mmCIF file of C-alpha atoms in Angstrom:
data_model
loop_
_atom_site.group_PDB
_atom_site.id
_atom_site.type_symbol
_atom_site.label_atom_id
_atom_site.label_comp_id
_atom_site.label_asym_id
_atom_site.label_seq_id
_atom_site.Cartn_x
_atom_site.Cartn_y
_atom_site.Cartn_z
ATOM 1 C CA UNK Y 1183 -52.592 -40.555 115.164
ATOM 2 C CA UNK Y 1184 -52.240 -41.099 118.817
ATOM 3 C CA UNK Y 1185 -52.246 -45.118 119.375
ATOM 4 C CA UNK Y 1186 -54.849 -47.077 121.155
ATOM 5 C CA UNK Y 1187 -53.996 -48.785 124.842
ATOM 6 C CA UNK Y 1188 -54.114 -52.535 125.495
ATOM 7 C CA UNK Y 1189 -55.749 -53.963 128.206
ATOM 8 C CA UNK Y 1190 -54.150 -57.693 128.048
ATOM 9 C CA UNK Y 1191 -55.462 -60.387 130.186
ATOM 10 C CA UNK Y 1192 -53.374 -63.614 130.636
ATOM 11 C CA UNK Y 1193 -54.689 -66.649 132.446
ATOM 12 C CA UNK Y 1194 -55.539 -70.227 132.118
ATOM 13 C CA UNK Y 1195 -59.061 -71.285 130.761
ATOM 14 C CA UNK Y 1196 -61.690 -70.977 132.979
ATOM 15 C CA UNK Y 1197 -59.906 -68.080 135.531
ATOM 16 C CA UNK Y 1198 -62.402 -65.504 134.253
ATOM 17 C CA UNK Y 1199 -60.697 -63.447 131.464
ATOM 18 C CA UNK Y 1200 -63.644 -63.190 129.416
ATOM 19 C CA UNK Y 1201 -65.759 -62.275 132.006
ATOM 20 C CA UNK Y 1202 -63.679 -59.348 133.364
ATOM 21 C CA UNK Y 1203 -63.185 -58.291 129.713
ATOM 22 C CA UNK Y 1204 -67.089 -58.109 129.169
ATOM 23 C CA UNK Y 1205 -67.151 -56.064 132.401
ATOM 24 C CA UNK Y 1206 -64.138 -53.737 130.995
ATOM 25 C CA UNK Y 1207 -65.929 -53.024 127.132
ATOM 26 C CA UNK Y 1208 -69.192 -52.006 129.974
ATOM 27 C CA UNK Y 1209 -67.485 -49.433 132.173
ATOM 28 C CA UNK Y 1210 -64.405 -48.113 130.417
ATOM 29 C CA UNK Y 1211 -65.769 -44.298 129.264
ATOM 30 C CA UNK Y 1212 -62.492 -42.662 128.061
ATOM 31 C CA UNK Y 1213 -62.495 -43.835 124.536
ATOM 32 C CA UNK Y 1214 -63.885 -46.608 122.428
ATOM 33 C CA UNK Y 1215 -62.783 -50.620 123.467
ATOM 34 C CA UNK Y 1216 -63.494 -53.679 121.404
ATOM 35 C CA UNK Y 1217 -62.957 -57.114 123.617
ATOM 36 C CA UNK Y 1218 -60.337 -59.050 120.710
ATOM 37 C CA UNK Y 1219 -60.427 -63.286 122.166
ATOM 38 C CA UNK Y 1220 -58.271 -65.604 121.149
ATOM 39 C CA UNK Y 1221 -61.067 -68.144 121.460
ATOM 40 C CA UNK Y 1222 -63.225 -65.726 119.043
ATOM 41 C CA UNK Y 1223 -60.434 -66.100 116.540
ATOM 42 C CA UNK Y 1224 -60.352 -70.016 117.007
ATOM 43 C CA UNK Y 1225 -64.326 -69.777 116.138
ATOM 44 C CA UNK Y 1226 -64.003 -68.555 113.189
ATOM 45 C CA UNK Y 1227 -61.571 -71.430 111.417
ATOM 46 C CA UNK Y 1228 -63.484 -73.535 108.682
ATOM 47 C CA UNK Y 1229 -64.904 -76.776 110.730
ATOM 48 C CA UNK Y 1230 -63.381 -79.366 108.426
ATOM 49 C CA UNK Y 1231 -61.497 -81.938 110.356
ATOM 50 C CA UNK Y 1232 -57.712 -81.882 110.232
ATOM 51 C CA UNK Y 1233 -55.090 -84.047 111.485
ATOM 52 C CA UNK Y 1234 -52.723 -83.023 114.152
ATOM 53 C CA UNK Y 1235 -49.850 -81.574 112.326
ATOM 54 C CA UNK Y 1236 -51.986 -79.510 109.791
ATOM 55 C CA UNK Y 1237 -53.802 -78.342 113.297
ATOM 56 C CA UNK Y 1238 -51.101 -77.416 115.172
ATOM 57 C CA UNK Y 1239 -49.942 -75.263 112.057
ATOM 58 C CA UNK Y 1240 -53.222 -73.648 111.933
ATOM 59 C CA UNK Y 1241 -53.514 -73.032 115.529
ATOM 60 C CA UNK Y 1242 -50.113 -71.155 115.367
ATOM 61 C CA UNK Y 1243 -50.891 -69.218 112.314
ATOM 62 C CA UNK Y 1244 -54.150 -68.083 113.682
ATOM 63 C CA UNK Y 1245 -52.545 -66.701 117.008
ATOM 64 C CA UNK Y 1246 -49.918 -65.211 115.113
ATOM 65 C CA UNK Y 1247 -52.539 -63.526 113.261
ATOM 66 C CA UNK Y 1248 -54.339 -62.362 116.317
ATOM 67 C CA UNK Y 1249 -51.543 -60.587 117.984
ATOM 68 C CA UNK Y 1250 -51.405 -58.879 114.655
ATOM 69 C CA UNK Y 1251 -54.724 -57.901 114.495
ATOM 70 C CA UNK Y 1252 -54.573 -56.703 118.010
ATOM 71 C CA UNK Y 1253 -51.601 -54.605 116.574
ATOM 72 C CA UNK Y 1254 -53.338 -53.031 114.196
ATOM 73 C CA UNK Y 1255 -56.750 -52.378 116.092
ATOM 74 C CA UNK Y 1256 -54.322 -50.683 118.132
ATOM 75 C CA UNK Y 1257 -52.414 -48.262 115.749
ATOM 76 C CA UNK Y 1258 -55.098 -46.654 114.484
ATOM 77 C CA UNK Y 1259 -56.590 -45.591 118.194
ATOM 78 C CA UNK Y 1260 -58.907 -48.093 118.845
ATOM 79 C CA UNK Y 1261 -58.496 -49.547 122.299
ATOM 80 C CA UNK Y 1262 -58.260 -53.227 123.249
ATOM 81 C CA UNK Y 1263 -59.299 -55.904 125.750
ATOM 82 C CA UNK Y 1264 -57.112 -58.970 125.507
ATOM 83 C CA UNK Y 1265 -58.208 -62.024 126.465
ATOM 84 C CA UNK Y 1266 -55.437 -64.685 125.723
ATOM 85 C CA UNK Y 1267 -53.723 -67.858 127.327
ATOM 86 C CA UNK Y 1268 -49.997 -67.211 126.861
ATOM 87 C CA UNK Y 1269 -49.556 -71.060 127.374
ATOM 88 C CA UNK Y 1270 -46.935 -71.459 124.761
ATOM 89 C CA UNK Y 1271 -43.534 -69.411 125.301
ATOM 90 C CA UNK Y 1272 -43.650 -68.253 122.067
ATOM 91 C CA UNK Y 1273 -46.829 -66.570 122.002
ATOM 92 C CA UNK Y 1274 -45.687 -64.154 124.567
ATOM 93 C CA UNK Y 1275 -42.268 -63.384 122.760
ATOM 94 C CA UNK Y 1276 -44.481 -62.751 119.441
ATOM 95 C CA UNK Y 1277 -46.515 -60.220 121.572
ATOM 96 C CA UNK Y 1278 -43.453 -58.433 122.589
ATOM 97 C CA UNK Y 1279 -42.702 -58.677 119.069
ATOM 98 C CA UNK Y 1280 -45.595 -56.928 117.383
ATOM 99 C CA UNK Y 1281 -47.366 -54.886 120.213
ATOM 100 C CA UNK Y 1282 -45.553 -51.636 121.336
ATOM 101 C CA UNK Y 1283 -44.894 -51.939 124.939
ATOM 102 C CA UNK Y 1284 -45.517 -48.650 126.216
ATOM 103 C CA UNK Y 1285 -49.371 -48.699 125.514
ATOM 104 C CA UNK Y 1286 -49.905 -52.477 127.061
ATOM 105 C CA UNK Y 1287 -51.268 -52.851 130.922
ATOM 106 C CA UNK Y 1288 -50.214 -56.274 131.359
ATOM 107 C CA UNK Y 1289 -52.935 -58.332 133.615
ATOM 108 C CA UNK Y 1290 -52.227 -61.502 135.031
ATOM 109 C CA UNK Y 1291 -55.627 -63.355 136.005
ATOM 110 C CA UNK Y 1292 -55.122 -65.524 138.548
ATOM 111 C CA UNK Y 1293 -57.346 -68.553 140.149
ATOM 112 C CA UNK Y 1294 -56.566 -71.966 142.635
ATOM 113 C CA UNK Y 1295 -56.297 -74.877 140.636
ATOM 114 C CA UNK Y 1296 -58.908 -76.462 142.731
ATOM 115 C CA UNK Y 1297 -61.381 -73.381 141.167
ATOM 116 C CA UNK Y 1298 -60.412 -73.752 138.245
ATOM 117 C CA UNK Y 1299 -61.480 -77.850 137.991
ATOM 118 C CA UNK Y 1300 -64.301 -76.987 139.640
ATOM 119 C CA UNK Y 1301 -65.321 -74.352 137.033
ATOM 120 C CA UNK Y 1302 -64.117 -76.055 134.258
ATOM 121 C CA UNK Y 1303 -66.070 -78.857 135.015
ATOM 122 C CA UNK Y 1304 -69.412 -76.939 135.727
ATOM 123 C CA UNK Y 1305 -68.844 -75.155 132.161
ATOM 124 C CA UNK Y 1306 -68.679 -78.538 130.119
ATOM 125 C CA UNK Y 1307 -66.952 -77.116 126.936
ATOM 126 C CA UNK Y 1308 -63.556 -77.364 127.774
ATOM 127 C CA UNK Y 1309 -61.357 -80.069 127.666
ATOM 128 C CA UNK Y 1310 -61.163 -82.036 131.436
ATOM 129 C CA UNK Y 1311 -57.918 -81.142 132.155
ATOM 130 C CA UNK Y 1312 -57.289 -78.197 130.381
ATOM 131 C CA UNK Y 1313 -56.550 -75.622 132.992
ATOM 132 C CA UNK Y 1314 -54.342 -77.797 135.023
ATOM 133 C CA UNK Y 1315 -51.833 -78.251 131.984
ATOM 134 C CA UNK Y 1316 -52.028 -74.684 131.944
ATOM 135 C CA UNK Y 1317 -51.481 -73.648 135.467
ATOM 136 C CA UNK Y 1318 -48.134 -73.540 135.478
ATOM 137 C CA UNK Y 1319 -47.279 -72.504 132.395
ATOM 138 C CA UNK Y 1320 -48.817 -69.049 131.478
ATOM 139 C CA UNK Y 1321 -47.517 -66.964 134.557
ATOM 140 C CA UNK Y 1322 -43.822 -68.563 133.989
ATOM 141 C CA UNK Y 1323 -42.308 -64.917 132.610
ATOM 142 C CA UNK Y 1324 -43.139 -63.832 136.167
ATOM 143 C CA UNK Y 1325 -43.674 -60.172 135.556
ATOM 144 C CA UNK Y 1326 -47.321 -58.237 134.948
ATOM 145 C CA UNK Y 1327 -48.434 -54.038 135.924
ATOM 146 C CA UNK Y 1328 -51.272 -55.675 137.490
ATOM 147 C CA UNK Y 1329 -52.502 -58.917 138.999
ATOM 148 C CA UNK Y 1330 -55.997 -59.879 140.375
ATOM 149 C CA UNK Y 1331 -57.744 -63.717 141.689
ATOM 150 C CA UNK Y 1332 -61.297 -64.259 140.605
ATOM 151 C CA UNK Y 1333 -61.574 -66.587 143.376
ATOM 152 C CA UNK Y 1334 -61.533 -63.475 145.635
ATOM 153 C CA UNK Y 1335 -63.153 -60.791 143.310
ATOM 154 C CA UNK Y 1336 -66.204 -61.133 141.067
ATOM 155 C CA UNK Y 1337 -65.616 -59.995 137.371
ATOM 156 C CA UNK Y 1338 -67.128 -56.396 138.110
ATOM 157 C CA UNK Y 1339 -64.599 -55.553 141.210
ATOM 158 C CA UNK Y 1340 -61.929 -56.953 139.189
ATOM 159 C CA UNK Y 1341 -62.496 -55.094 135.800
ATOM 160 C CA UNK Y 1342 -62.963 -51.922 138.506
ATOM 161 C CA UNK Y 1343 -59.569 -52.168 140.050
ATOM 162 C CA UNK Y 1344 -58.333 -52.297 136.123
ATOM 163 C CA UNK Y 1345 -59.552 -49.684 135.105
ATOM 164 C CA UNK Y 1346 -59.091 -47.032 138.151
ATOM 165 C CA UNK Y 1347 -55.491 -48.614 137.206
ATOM 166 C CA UNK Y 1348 -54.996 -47.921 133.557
ATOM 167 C CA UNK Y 1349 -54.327 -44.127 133.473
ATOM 168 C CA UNK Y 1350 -51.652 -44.499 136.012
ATOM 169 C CA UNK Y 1351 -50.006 -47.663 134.087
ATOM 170 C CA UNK Y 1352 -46.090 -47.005 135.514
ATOM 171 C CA UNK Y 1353 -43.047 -46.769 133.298
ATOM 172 C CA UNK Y 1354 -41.694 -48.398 132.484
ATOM 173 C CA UNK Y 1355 -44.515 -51.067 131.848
ATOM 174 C CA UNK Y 1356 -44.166 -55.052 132.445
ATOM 175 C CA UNK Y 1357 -44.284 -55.231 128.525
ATOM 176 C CA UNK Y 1358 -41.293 -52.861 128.273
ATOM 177 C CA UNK Y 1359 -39.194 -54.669 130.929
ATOM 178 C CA UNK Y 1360 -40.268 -58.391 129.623
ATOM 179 C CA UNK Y 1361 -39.262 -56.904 125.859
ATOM 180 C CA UNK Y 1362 -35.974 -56.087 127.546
ATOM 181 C CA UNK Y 1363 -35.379 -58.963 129.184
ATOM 182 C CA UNK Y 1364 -36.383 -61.404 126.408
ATOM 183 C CA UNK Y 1365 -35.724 -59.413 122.998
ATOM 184 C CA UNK Y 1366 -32.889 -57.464 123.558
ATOM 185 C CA UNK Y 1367 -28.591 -57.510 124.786
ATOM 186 C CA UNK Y 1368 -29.567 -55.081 127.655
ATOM 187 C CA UNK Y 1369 -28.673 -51.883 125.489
ATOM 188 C CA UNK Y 1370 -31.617 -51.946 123.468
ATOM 189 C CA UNK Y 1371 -30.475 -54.160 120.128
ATOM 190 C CA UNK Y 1372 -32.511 -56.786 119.153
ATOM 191 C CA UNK Y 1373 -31.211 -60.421 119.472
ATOM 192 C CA UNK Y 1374 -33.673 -62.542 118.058
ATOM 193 C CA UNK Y 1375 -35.874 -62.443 114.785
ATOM 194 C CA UNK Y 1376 -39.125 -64.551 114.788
ATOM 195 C CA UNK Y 1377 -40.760 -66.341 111.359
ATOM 196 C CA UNK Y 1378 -44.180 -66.911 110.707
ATOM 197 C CA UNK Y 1379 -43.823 -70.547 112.230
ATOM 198 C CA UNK Y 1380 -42.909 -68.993 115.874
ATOM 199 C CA UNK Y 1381 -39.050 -70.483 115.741
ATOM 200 C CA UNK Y 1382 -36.593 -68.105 115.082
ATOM 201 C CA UNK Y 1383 -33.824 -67.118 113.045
ATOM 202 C CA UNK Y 1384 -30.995 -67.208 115.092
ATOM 203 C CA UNK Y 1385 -30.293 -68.383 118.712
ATOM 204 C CA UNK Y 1386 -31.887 -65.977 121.473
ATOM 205 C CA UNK Y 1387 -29.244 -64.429 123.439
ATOM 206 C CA UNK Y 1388 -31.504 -62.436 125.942
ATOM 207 C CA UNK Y 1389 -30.562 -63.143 129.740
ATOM 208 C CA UNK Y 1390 -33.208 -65.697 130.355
ATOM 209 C CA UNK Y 1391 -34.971 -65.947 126.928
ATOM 210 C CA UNK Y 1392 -33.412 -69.857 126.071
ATOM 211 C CA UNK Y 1393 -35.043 -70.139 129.140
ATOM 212 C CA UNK Y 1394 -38.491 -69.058 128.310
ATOM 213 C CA UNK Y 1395 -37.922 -71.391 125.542
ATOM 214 C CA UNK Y 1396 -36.924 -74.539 127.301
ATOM 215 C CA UNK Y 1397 -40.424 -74.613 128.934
ATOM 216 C CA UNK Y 1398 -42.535 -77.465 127.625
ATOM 217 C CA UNK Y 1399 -45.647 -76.033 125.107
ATOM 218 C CA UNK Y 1400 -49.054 -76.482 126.439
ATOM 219 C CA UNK Y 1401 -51.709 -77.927 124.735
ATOM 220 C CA UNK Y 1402 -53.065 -76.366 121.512
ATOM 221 C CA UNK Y 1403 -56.258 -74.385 123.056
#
């Protein structure tokens, strides 16, 4: 069974993921996509109020179980829209984890801070403050196939340029190189093994991976 591809969109809250990602599920024709959101996956957690620790243990369980999910969507052909906030170094080492690089276009989503307060702020159901903390956190790794600004492009152009894009994804792709970077010695042997929790077993010993994991977490959305 031939695997599905991955269409993953990183950005802060508010940049416009979820609107491209509509726009991709719309004009994509070559195969059948399914638009998988973090925040869908957040909406579905029983509403009972808990306190912070059993939160932020919840929080990580359920994005460790969406990267799965998106893994398994995957290996049985379906293909995938991403719409995530890699916010937390972790979540993007998990990805590289679980997700096979070769069938993942990598797109960073890009907006000006001063955007993204304004939009934030017109939206009302976000945190005030939210996509600064962000900002400089989810583009850290510094490497994507594909990068586009909503402040210059509506949705539709955006999700247009993505998918003229997609069949000519290079190789190898940003997921492949990042997994190398990150996960590996440099001659393909894994260095680090990651728990359910998000810490792992063992130092990492990737060129620039304590790195990655020096950078301060964001906030739990």
């Amino acid at each position: 069974m031939t695997s599905g591809r991955i269409i993953f969109l990183n950005g802060t809250s508010s940049s416009g993921k979820s609107s491209i990602a509509r726009e991709l599920v719309d004009i994509l024709d070559d195969g059948v996509f399914f638009h998988l959101a973090v925040d869908g996956f957040n909406a579905m957690r029983s509403k009972r109020e808990l306190g912070a620790e059993e939160l932020d243990a919840a929080l990580r369980r359920t994005r460790m179980g969406f990267h799965r999910s998106i893994a398994a969507m995957a290996e049985v052909g379906n293909g995938i829209v991403v719409d995530h906030v890699l916010s937390e170094p972790w979540r993007l080492l998990d990805c590289l984890t679980v997700l096979r690089p070769e069938d993942v276009l990598f797109v960073g989503v890009h907006c000006p801070l001063d955007e993204l307060t304004r939009r934030e702020q017109a939206r009302g159901d976000r945190p005030p403050g939210l996509a600064a903390h962000q900002y400089d956190l989810v583009h850290v790794h510094g490497d994507y196939d594909l990068e586009c600004d909503t402040s210059t492009a509506s949705p539709g152009e955006c999700a247009q340029r993505i998918a003229e894009f997609l069949p000519n994804r290079p190789s190898p792709t940003a997921f492949s190189r990042l997994r190398r970077h990150y996960l590996t010695d440099g001659q393909g042997h894994a260095t680090a093994r990651y728990s359910l929790d998000g810490t792992t077993d063992h130092p990492v010993r990737a060129p620039g991976a304590l790195e990655m994991r020096g950078v301060v977490d964001a906030a739990s959305l």
